[in-house]
Amino acid sequence: MLRAEAEEDVPGFSERDYLGEEEFWARIETARERGATYARRIRSGDVRHDPKGGECPVWCDVWPMCRVRRA
Ligand code: SF4
């Protein structure tokens, strides 16, 4: 995800990666809100094992050190 105005300085990415100012900052705000929600959840002691979709993806490379049983 890149700001469209950076395309000249940071070329070579997919056209879809370059976003206008409004969309770029909207996505930043969404990520910030999600991060804050997860942080609140963890601070409250909720560290349940709930990988997205209910199962650990086969591409997860950190499963050998993950302290939860692989779903
Ligand atoms: S193995 Fe652990 S780190 Fe990997 S997806 Fe599952 S819960 Fe997440």
PDB file of N, CA, C and O and ligand atoms in Angstrom:
ATOM      1  N   MET A   1       0.852  -1.174   0.000  1.00  0.00           N
ATOM      2  CA  MET A   1       0.000   0.000   0.000  1.00  0.00           C
ATOM      3  C   MET A   1       0.897   1.237   0.000  1.00  0.00           C
ATOM      4  O   MET A   1       1.731   1.408   0.878  1.00  0.00           O
ATOM      5  N   LEU A   2       0.746   2.022  -1.053  1.00  0.00           N
ATOM      6  CA  LEU A   2       1.585   3.207  -1.208  1.00  0.00           C
ATOM      7  C   LEU A   2       0.724   4.407  -1.579  1.00  0.00           C
ATOM      8  O   LEU A   2      -0.338   4.257  -2.166  1.00  0.00           O
ATOM      9  N   ARG A   3       1.209   5.571  -1.240  1.00  0.00           N
ATOM     10  CA  ARG A   3       0.507   6.786  -1.637  1.00  0.00           C
ATOM     11  C   ARG A   3       0.773   7.018  -3.126  1.00  0.00           C
ATOM     12  O   ARG A   3       1.906   6.921  -3.591  1.00  0.00           O
ATOM     13  N   ALA A   4      -0.267   7.337  -3.854  1.00  0.00           N
ATOM     14  CA  ALA A   4      -0.149   7.539  -5.299  1.00  0.00           C
ATOM     15  C   ALA A   4       0.915   8.574  -5.623  1.00  0.00           C
ATOM     16  O   ALA A   4       1.642   8.429  -6.606  1.00  0.00           O
ATOM     17  N   GLU A   5       1.035   9.578  -4.792  1.00  0.00           N
ATOM     18  CA  GLU A   5       2.015  10.626  -5.077  1.00  0.00           C
ATOM     19  C   GLU A   5       3.453  10.121  -4.979  1.00  0.00           C
ATOM     20  O   GLU A   5       4.378  10.788  -5.424  1.00  0.00           O
ATOM     21  N   ALA A   6       3.649   8.920  -4.418  1.00  0.00           N
ATOM     22  CA  ALA A   6       4.995   8.354  -4.280  1.00  0.00           C
ATOM     23  C   ALA A   6       5.373   7.475  -5.472  1.00  0.00           C
ATOM     24  O   ALA A   6       6.491   6.968  -5.533  1.00  0.00           O
ATOM     25  N   GLU A   7       4.454   7.296  -6.407  1.00  0.00           N
ATOM     26  CA  GLU A   7       4.695   6.355  -7.508  1.00  0.00           C
ATOM     27  C   GLU A   7       5.978   6.682  -8.271  1.00  0.00           C
ATOM     28  O   GLU A   7       6.719   5.776  -8.661  1.00  0.00           O
ATOM     29  N   GLU A   8       6.254   7.937  -8.465  1.00  0.00           N
ATOM     30  CA  GLU A   8       7.460   8.314  -9.204  1.00  0.00           C
ATOM     31  C   GLU A   8       8.727   7.970  -8.415  1.00  0.00           C
ATOM     32  O   GLU A   8       9.724   7.522  -8.967  1.00  0.00           O
ATOM     33  N   ASP A   9       8.668   8.147  -7.106  1.00  0.00           N
ATOM     34  CA  ASP A   9       9.835   7.868  -6.257  1.00  0.00           C
ATOM     35  C   ASP A   9       9.955   6.389  -5.903  1.00  0.00           C
ATOM     36  O   ASP A   9      11.050   5.903  -5.597  1.00  0.00           O
ATOM     37  N   VAL A  10       8.833   5.687  -5.880  1.00  0.00           N
ATOM     38  CA  VAL A  10       8.826   4.264  -5.504  1.00  0.00           C
ATOM     39  C   VAL A  10       8.077   3.502  -6.601  1.00  0.00           C
ATOM     40  O   VAL A  10       6.953   3.057  -6.397  1.00  0.00           O
ATOM     41  N   PRO A  11       8.715   3.320  -7.738  1.00  0.00           N
ATOM     42  CA  PRO A  11       8.037   2.654  -8.853  1.00  0.00           C
ATOM     43  C   PRO A  11       8.108   1.132  -8.724  1.00  0.00           C
ATOM     44  O   PRO A  11       8.819   0.595  -7.868  1.00  0.00           O
ATOM     45  N   GLY A  12       7.342   0.479  -9.578  1.00  0.00           N
ATOM     46  CA  GLY A  12       7.487  -0.965  -9.709  1.00  0.00           C
ATOM     47  C   GLY A  12       6.444  -1.791  -8.998  1.00  0.00           C
ATOM     48  O   GLY A  12       6.481  -3.018  -9.064  1.00  0.00           O
ATOM     49  N   PHE A  13       5.519  -1.163  -8.326  1.00  0.00           N
ATOM     50  CA  PHE A  13       4.474  -1.922  -7.650  1.00  0.00           C
ATOM     51  C   PHE A  13       3.238  -1.971  -8.541  1.00  0.00           C
ATOM     52  O   PHE A  13       3.116  -1.232  -9.522  1.00  0.00           O
ATOM     53  N   SER A  14       2.323  -2.856  -8.174  1.00  0.00           N
ATOM     54  CA  SER A  14       1.078  -2.973  -8.929  1.00  0.00           C
ATOM     55  C   SER A  14       0.324  -1.648  -8.856  1.00  0.00           C
ATOM     56  O   SER A  14       0.360  -0.949  -7.837  1.00  0.00           O
ATOM     57  N   GLU A  15      -0.391  -1.336  -9.924  1.00  0.00           N
ATOM     58  CA  GLU A  15      -1.194  -0.104  -9.945  1.00  0.00           C
ATOM     59  C   GLU A  15      -2.158  -0.062  -8.764  1.00  0.00           C
ATOM     60  O   GLU A  15      -2.465   1.000  -8.237  1.00  0.00           O
ATOM     61  N   ARG A  16      -2.640  -1.256  -8.374  1.00  0.00           N
ATOM     62  CA  ARG A  16      -3.601  -1.314  -7.262  1.00  0.00           C
ATOM     63  C   ARG A  16      -2.980  -0.934  -5.925  1.00  0.00           C
ATOM     64  O   ARG A  16      -3.677  -0.648  -4.969  1.00  0.00           O
ATOM     65  N   ASP A  17      -1.647  -0.975  -5.835  1.00  0.00           N
ATOM     66  CA  ASP A  17      -0.970  -0.647  -4.576  1.00  0.00           C
ATOM     67  C   ASP A  17      -0.884   0.854  -4.331  1.00  0.00           C
ATOM     68  O   ASP A  17      -0.677   1.285  -3.207  1.00  0.00           O
ATOM     69  N   TYR A  18      -1.034   1.639  -5.389  1.00  0.00           N
ATOM     70  CA  TYR A  18      -0.936   3.095  -5.258  1.00  0.00           C
ATOM     71  C   TYR A  18      -2.323   3.664  -5.011  1.00  0.00           C
ATOM     72  O   TYR A  18      -3.220   3.547  -5.834  1.00  0.00           O
ATOM     73  N   LEU A  19      -2.488   4.252  -3.854  1.00  0.00           N
ATOM     74  CA  LEU A  19      -3.806   4.735  -3.452  1.00  0.00           C
ATOM     75  C   LEU A  19      -3.818   6.245  -3.331  1.00  0.00           C
ATOM     76  O   LEU A  19      -2.828   6.860  -2.929  1.00  0.00           O
ATOM     77  N   GLY A  20      -4.976   6.821  -3.644  1.00  0.00           N
ATOM     78  CA  GLY A  20      -5.162   8.251  -3.443  1.00  0.00           C
ATOM     79  C   GLY A  20      -5.129   8.578  -1.960  1.00  0.00           C
ATOM     80  O   GLY A  20      -5.255   7.689  -1.106  1.00  0.00           O
ATOM     81  N   GLU A  21      -4.950   9.843  -1.665  1.00  0.00           N
ATOM     82  CA  GLU A  21      -4.798  10.275  -0.265  1.00  0.00           C
ATOM     83  C   GLU A  21      -5.947   9.806   0.633  1.00  0.00           C
ATOM     84  O   GLU A  21      -5.722   9.275   1.722  1.00  0.00           O
ATOM     85  N   GLU A  22      -7.176   9.988   0.162  1.00  0.00           N
ATOM     86  CA  GLU A  22      -8.330   9.651   1.008  1.00  0.00           C
ATOM     87  C   GLU A  22      -8.373   8.150   1.318  1.00  0.00           C
ATOM     88  O   GLU A  22      -8.555   7.747   2.472  1.00  0.00           O
ATOM     89  N   GLU A  23      -8.195   7.327   0.296  1.00  0.00           N
ATOM     90  CA  GLU A  23      -8.252   5.879   0.514  1.00  0.00           C
ATOM     91  C   GLU A  23      -7.057   5.405   1.340  1.00  0.00           C
ATOM     92  O   GLU A  23      -7.195   4.554   2.224  1.00  0.00           O
ATOM     93  N   PHE A  24      -5.890   5.962   1.057  1.00  0.00           N
ATOM     94  CA  PHE A  24      -4.692   5.574   1.805  1.00  0.00           C
ATOM     95  C   PHE A  24      -4.900   5.807   3.300  1.00  0.00           C
ATOM     96  O   PHE A  24      -4.706   4.908   4.120  1.00  0.00           O
ATOM     97  N   TRP A  25      -5.357   7.010   3.669  1.00  0.00           N
ATOM     98  CA  TRP A  25      -5.505   7.322   5.092  1.00  0.00           C
ATOM     99  C   TRP A  25      -6.687   6.604   5.718  1.00  0.00           C
ATOM    100  O   TRP A  25      -6.672   6.295   6.924  1.00  0.00           O
ATOM    101  N   ALA A  26      -7.710   6.289   4.908  1.00  0.00           N
ATOM    102  CA  ALA A  26      -8.829   5.500   5.442  1.00  0.00           C
ATOM    103  C   ALA A  26      -8.342   4.104   5.821  1.00  0.00           C
ATOM    104  O   ALA A  26      -8.718   3.554   6.863  1.00  0.00           O
ATOM    105  N   ARG A  27      -7.483   3.539   4.987  1.00  0.00           N
ATOM    106  CA  ARG A  27      -6.963   2.201   5.292  1.00  0.00           C
ATOM    107  C   ARG A  27      -6.022   2.227   6.493  1.00  0.00           C
ATOM    108  O   ARG A  27      -6.003   1.298   7.292  1.00  0.00           O
ATOM    109  N   ILE A  28      -5.256   3.291   6.615  1.00  0.00           N
ATOM    110  CA  ILE A  28      -4.393   3.438   7.795  1.00  0.00           C
ATOM    111  C   ILE A  28      -5.252   3.488   9.053  1.00  0.00           C
ATOM    112  O   ILE A  28      -4.960   2.825  10.064  1.00  0.00           O
ATOM    113  N   GLU A  29      -6.332   4.237   8.999  1.00  0.00           N
ATOM    114  CA  GLU A  29      -7.210   4.367  10.162  1.00  0.00           C
ATOM    115  C   GLU A  29      -7.864   3.025  10.504  1.00  0.00           C
ATOM    116  O   GLU A  29      -7.971   2.651  11.667  1.00  0.00           O
ATOM    117  N   THR A  30      -8.275   2.283   9.480  1.00  0.00           N
ATOM    118  CA  THR A  30      -8.861   0.957   9.717  1.00  0.00           C
ATOM    119  C   THR A  30      -7.840   0.048  10.402  1.00  0.00           C
ATOM    120  O   THR A  30      -8.170  -0.652  11.374  1.00  0.00           O
ATOM    121  N   ALA A  31      -6.613   0.060   9.933  1.00  0.00           N
ATOM    122  CA  ALA A  31      -5.565  -0.773  10.534  1.00  0.00           C
ATOM    123  C   ALA A  31      -5.300  -0.343  11.976  1.00  0.00           C
ATOM    124  O   ALA A  31      -5.132  -1.185  12.865  1.00  0.00           O
ATOM    125  N   ARG A  32      -5.296   0.985  12.217  1.00  0.00           N
ATOM    126  CA  ARG A  32      -5.065   1.487  13.567  1.00  0.00           C
ATOM    127  C   ARG A  32      -6.180   1.025  14.510  1.00  0.00           C
ATOM    128  O   ARG A  32      -5.918   0.562  15.620  1.00  0.00           O
ATOM    129  N   GLU A  33      -7.414   1.114  14.050  1.00  0.00           N
ATOM    130  CA  GLU A  33      -8.548   0.685  14.879  1.00  0.00           C
ATOM    131  C   GLU A  33      -8.488  -0.813  15.162  1.00  0.00           C
ATOM    132  O   GLU A  33      -8.740  -1.250  16.283  1.00  0.00           O
ATOM    133  N   ARG A  34      -8.172  -1.606  14.162  1.00  0.00           N
ATOM    134  CA  ARG A  34      -8.075  -3.061  14.372  1.00  0.00           C
ATOM    135  C   ARG A  34      -6.947  -3.389  15.349  1.00  0.00           C
ATOM    136  O   ARG A  34      -7.111  -4.239  16.228  1.00  0.00           O
ATOM    137  N   GLY A  35      -5.819  -2.721  15.190  1.00  0.00           N
ATOM    138  CA  GLY A  35      -4.700  -2.957  16.104  1.00  0.00           C
ATOM    139  C   GLY A  35      -5.077  -2.618  17.543  1.00  0.00           C
ATOM    140  O   GLY A  35      -4.757  -3.358  18.474  1.00  0.00           O
ATOM    141  N   ALA A  36      -5.782  -1.492  17.714  1.00  0.00           N
ATOM    142  CA  ALA A  36      -6.199  -1.080  19.062  1.00  0.00           C
ATOM    143  C   ALA A  36      -7.174  -2.091  19.646  1.00  0.00           C
ATOM    144  O   ALA A  36      -7.110  -2.417  20.835  1.00  0.00           O
ATOM    145  N   THR A  37      -8.066  -2.607  18.808  1.00  0.00           N
ATOM    146  CA  THR A  37      -9.031  -3.616  19.287  1.00  0.00           C
ATOM    147  C   THR A  37      -8.297  -4.875  19.746  1.00  0.00           C
ATOM    148  O   THR A  37      -8.582  -5.419  20.818  1.00  0.00           O
ATOM    149  N   TYR A  38      -7.344  -5.336  18.958  1.00  0.00           N
ATOM    150  CA  TYR A  38      -6.591  -6.539  19.340  1.00  0.00           C
ATOM    151  C   TYR A  38      -5.770  -6.282  20.606  1.00  0.00           C
ATOM    152  O   TYR A  38      -5.686  -7.151  21.481  1.00  0.00           O
ATOM    153  N   ALA A  39      -5.179  -5.099  20.718  1.00  0.00           N
ATOM    154  CA  ALA A  39      -4.385  -4.785  21.910  1.00  0.00           C
ATOM    155  C   ALA A  39      -5.266  -4.772  23.158  1.00  0.00           C
ATOM    156  O   ALA A  39      -4.881  -5.312  24.201  1.00  0.00           O
ATOM    157  N   ARG A  40      -6.454  -4.185  23.057  1.00  0.00           N
ATOM    158  CA  ARG A  40      -7.380  -4.175  24.210  1.00  0.00           C
ATOM    159  C   ARG A  40      -7.751  -5.599  24.590  1.00  0.00           C
ATOM    160  O   ARG A  40      -7.808  -5.950  25.764  1.00  0.00           O
ATOM    161  N   ARG A  41      -8.016  -6.416  23.584  1.00  0.00           N
ATOM    162  CA  ARG A  41      -8.398  -7.805  23.841  1.00  0.00           C
ATOM    163  C   ARG A  41      -7.290  -8.550  24.570  1.00  0.00           C
ATOM    164  O   ARG A  41      -7.531  -9.242  25.557  1.00  0.00           O
ATOM    165  N   ILE A  42      -6.063  -8.394  24.097  1.00  0.00           N
ATOM    166  CA  ILE A  42      -4.932  -9.101  24.710  1.00  0.00           C
ATOM    167  C   ILE A  42      -4.689  -8.592  26.126  1.00  0.00           C
ATOM    168  O   ILE A  42      -4.470  -9.377  27.050  1.00  0.00           O
ATOM    169  N   ARG A  43      -4.771  -7.262  26.322  1.00  0.00           N
ATOM    170  CA  ARG A  43      -4.556  -6.695  27.663  1.00  0.00           C
ATOM    171  C   ARG A  43      -5.603  -7.176  28.655  1.00  0.00           C
ATOM    172  O   ARG A  43      -5.343  -7.257  29.848  1.00  0.00           O
ATOM    173  N   SER A  44      -6.802  -7.497  28.160  1.00  0.00           N
ATOM    174  CA  SER A  44      -7.843  -7.981  29.061  1.00  0.00           C
ATOM    175  C   SER A  44      -7.665  -9.462  29.371  1.00  0.00           C
ATOM    176  O   SER A  44      -8.437 -10.040  30.131  1.00  0.00           O
ATOM    177  N   GLY A  45      -6.657 -10.088  28.768  1.00  0.00           N
ATOM    178  CA  GLY A  45      -6.380 -11.497  29.050  1.00  0.00           C
ATOM    179  C   GLY A  45      -6.970 -12.444  28.023  1.00  0.00           C
ATOM    180  O   GLY A  45      -6.846 -13.657  28.153  1.00  0.00           O
ATOM    181  N   ASP A  46      -7.626 -11.885  27.010  1.00  0.00           N
ATOM    182  CA  ASP A  46      -8.227 -12.727  25.979  1.00  0.00           C
ATOM    183  C   ASP A  46      -7.173 -13.053  24.929  1.00  0.00           C
ATOM    184  O   ASP A  46      -6.919 -12.268  24.026  1.00  0.00           O
ATOM    185  N   VAL A  47      -6.548 -14.203  25.081  1.00  0.00           N
ATOM    186  CA  VAL A  47      -5.528 -14.634  24.127  1.00  0.00           C
ATOM    187  C   VAL A  47      -5.919 -15.979  23.518  1.00  0.00           C
ATOM    188  O   VAL A  47      -5.101 -16.842  23.268  1.00  0.00           O
ATOM    189  N   ARG A  48      -7.215 -16.101  23.305  1.00  0.00           N
ATOM    190  CA  ARG A  48      -7.700 -17.377  22.762  1.00  0.00           C
ATOM    191  C   ARG A  48      -7.097 -17.658  21.381  1.00  0.00           C
ATOM    192  O   ARG A  48      -6.729 -16.741  20.649  1.00  0.00           O
ATOM    193  N   HIS A  49      -7.031 -18.928  21.091  1.00  0.00           N
ATOM    194  CA  HIS A  49      -6.503 -19.378  19.814  1.00  0.00           C
ATOM    195  C   HIS A  49      -7.643 -19.329  18.804  1.00  0.00           C
ATOM    196  O   HIS A  49      -8.541 -20.158  18.827  1.00  0.00           O
ATOM    197  N   ASP A  50      -7.631 -18.335  17.962  1.00  0.00           N
ATOM    198  CA  ASP A  50      -8.711 -18.215  16.987  1.00  0.00           C
ATOM    199  C   ASP A  50      -8.177 -17.689  15.653  1.00  0.00           C
ATOM    200  O   ASP A  50      -8.474 -16.583  15.225  1.00  0.00           O
ATOM    201  N   PRO A  51      -7.369 -18.524  14.992  1.00  0.00           N
ATOM    202  CA  PRO A  51      -6.846 -18.068  13.697  1.00  0.00           C
ATOM    203  C   PRO A  51      -7.986 -17.749  12.736  1.00  0.00           C
ATOM    204  O   PRO A  51      -9.060 -18.340  12.812  1.00  0.00           O
ATOM    205  N   LYS A  52      -7.716 -16.819  11.867  1.00  0.00           N
ATOM    206  CA  LYS A  52      -8.717 -16.388  10.896  1.00  0.00           C
ATOM    207  C   LYS A  52      -9.242 -17.593  10.129  1.00  0.00           C
ATOM    208  O   LYS A  52      -8.470 -18.408   9.628  1.00  0.00           O
ATOM    209  N   GLY A  53     -10.537 -17.716  10.058  1.00  0.00           N
ATOM    210  CA  GLY A  53     -11.141 -18.830   9.329  1.00  0.00           C
ATOM    211  C   GLY A  53     -11.228 -20.095  10.154  1.00  0.00           C
ATOM    212  O   GLY A  53     -11.704 -21.107   9.676  1.00  0.00           O
ATOM    213  N   GLY A  54     -10.726 -20.068  11.413  1.00  0.00           N
ATOM    214  CA  GLY A  54     -10.850 -21.225  12.298  1.00  0.00           C
ATOM    215  C   GLY A  54      -9.704 -22.213  12.227  1.00  0.00           C
ATOM    216  O   GLY A  54      -9.621 -23.133  13.032  1.00  0.00           O
ATOM    217  N   GLU A  55      -8.822 -22.068  11.240  1.00  0.00           N
ATOM    218  CA  GLU A  55      -7.701 -23.000  11.114  1.00  0.00           C
ATOM    219  C   GLU A  55      -6.422 -22.246  10.821  1.00  0.00           C
ATOM    220  O   GLU A  55      -6.436 -21.204  10.167  1.00  0.00           O
ATOM    221  N   CYS A  56      -5.309 -22.794  11.264  1.00  0.00           N
ATOM    222  CA  CYS A  56      -4.017 -22.193  10.956  1.00  0.00           C
ATOM    223  C   CYS A  56      -3.731 -22.420   9.471  1.00  0.00           C
ATOM    224  O   CYS A  56      -3.899 -23.531   8.974  1.00  0.00           O
ATOM    225  N   PRO A  57      -3.310 -21.387   8.789  1.00  0.00           N
ATOM    226  CA  PRO A  57      -3.022 -21.566   7.359  1.00  0.00           C
ATOM    227  C   PRO A  57      -1.775 -22.423   7.155  1.00  0.00           C
ATOM    228  O   PRO A  57      -0.849 -22.396   7.963  1.00  0.00           O
ATOM    229  N   VAL A  58      -1.748 -23.165   6.075  1.00  0.00           N
ATOM    230  CA  VAL A  58      -0.611 -24.053   5.806  1.00  0.00           C
ATOM    231  C   VAL A  58       0.680 -23.262   5.593  1.00  0.00           C
ATOM    232  O   VAL A  58       1.771 -23.785   5.787  1.00  0.00           O
ATOM    233  N   TRP A  59       0.553 -21.976   5.225  1.00  0.00           N
ATOM    234  CA  TRP A  59       1.742 -21.178   4.956  1.00  0.00           C
ATOM    235  C   TRP A  59       2.355 -20.561   6.203  1.00  0.00           C
ATOM    236  O   TRP A  59       3.387 -19.896   6.128  1.00  0.00           O
ATOM    237  N   CYS A  60       1.750 -20.779   7.356  1.00  0.00           N
ATOM    238  CA  CYS A  60       2.297 -20.180   8.571  1.00  0.00           C
ATOM    239  C   CYS A  60       3.671 -20.783   8.863  1.00  0.00           C
ATOM    240  O   CYS A  60       3.805 -21.983   9.077  1.00  0.00           O
ATOM    241  N   ASP A  61       4.686 -19.942   8.856  1.00  0.00           N
ATOM    242  CA  ASP A  61       6.053 -20.410   9.055  1.00  0.00           C
ATOM    243  C   ASP A  61       6.492 -20.411  10.512  1.00  0.00           C
ATOM    244  O   ASP A  61       7.586 -20.875  10.829  1.00  0.00           O
ATOM    245  N   VAL A  62       5.680 -19.846  11.383  1.00  0.00           N
ATOM    246  CA  VAL A  62       6.111 -19.768  12.785  1.00  0.00           C
ATOM    247  C   VAL A  62       5.447 -20.827  13.656  1.00  0.00           C
ATOM    248  O   VAL A  62       5.638 -20.834  14.870  1.00  0.00           O
ATOM    249  N   TRP A  63       4.738 -21.755  13.048  1.00  0.00           N
ATOM    250  CA  TRP A  63       4.060 -22.758  13.852  1.00  0.00           C
ATOM    251  C   TRP A  63       5.004 -23.557  14.750  1.00  0.00           C
ATOM    252  O   TRP A  63       4.601 -23.955  15.851  1.00  0.00           O
ATOM    253  N   PRO A  64       6.296 -23.815  14.361  1.00  0.00           N
ATOM    254  CA  PRO A  64       7.164 -24.584  15.288  1.00  0.00           C
ATOM    255  C   PRO A  64       7.396 -23.872  16.621  1.00  0.00           C
ATOM    256  O   PRO A  64       7.680 -24.509  17.629  1.00  0.00           O
ATOM    257  N   MET A  65       7.312 -22.550  16.644  1.00  0.00           N
ATOM    258  CA  MET A  65       7.528 -21.856  17.911  1.00  0.00           C
ATOM    259  C   MET A  65       6.237 -21.303  18.496  1.00  0.00           C
ATOM    260  O   MET A  65       6.238 -20.702  19.556  1.00  0.00           O
ATOM    261  N   CYS A  66       5.125 -21.523  17.823  1.00  0.00           N
ATOM    262  CA  CYS A  66       3.841 -21.050  18.324  1.00  0.00           C
ATOM    263  C   CYS A  66       3.485 -21.850  19.569  1.00  0.00           C
ATOM    264  O   CYS A  66       3.610 -23.065  19.595  1.00  0.00           O
ATOM    265  N   ARG A  67       3.050 -21.136  20.606  1.00  0.00           N
ATOM    266  CA  ARG A  67       2.768 -21.807  21.868  1.00  0.00           C
ATOM    267  C   ARG A  67       1.349 -22.353  21.954  1.00  0.00           C
ATOM    268  O   ARG A  67       0.961 -22.874  22.985  1.00  0.00           O
ATOM    269  N   VAL A  68       0.591 -22.234  20.911  1.00  0.00           N
ATOM    270  CA  VAL A  68      -0.741 -22.829  20.908  1.00  0.00           C
ATOM    271  C   VAL A  68      -0.731 -24.025  19.986  1.00  0.00           C
ATOM    272  O   VAL A  68       0.035 -24.083  19.037  1.00  0.00           O
ATOM    273  N   ARG A  69      -1.590 -24.969  20.300  1.00  0.00           N
ATOM    274  CA  ARG A  69      -1.664 -26.157  19.467  1.00  0.00           C
ATOM    275  C   ARG A  69      -2.178 -25.767  18.095  1.00  0.00           C
ATOM    276  O   ARG A  69      -3.121 -24.982  17.975  1.00  0.00           O
ATOM    277  N   ARG A  70      -1.564 -26.280  17.087  1.00  0.00           N
ATOM    278  CA  ARG A  70      -1.968 -25.939  15.741  1.00  0.00           C
ATOM    279  C   ARG A  70      -3.356 -26.495  15.463  1.00  0.00           C
ATOM    280  O   ARG A  70      -3.635 -27.651  15.716  1.00  0.00           O
ATOM    281  N   ALA A  71      -4.234 -25.613  14.940  1.00  0.00           N
ATOM    282  CA  ALA A  71      -5.614 -26.040  14.670  1.00  0.00           C
ATOM    283  C   ALA A  71      -5.628 -26.972  13.479  1.00  0.00           C
ATOM    284  O   ALA A  71      -4.766 -26.943  12.651  1.00  0.00           O
TER     285      ALA A  71
HETATM  286  S1  SF4 B   1       0.389 -21.860  14.186  1.00  0.00           S
HETATM  287 FE1  SF4 B   1       0.221 -20.216  15.688  1.00  0.00          FE
HETATM  288  S2  SF4 B   1       1.069 -18.418  14.686  1.00  0.00           S
HETATM  289 FE2  SF4 B   1       0.593 -19.904  13.097  1.00  0.00          FE
HETATM  290  S3  SF4 B   1      -1.451 -19.363  12.415  1.00  0.00           S
HETATM  291 FE3  SF4 B   1      -1.644 -20.928  13.991  1.00  0.00          FE
HETATM  292  S4  SF4 B   1      -1.948 -19.787  15.865  1.00  0.00           S
HETATM  293 FE4  SF4 B   1      -1.145 -18.342  14.367  1.00  0.00          FE
END
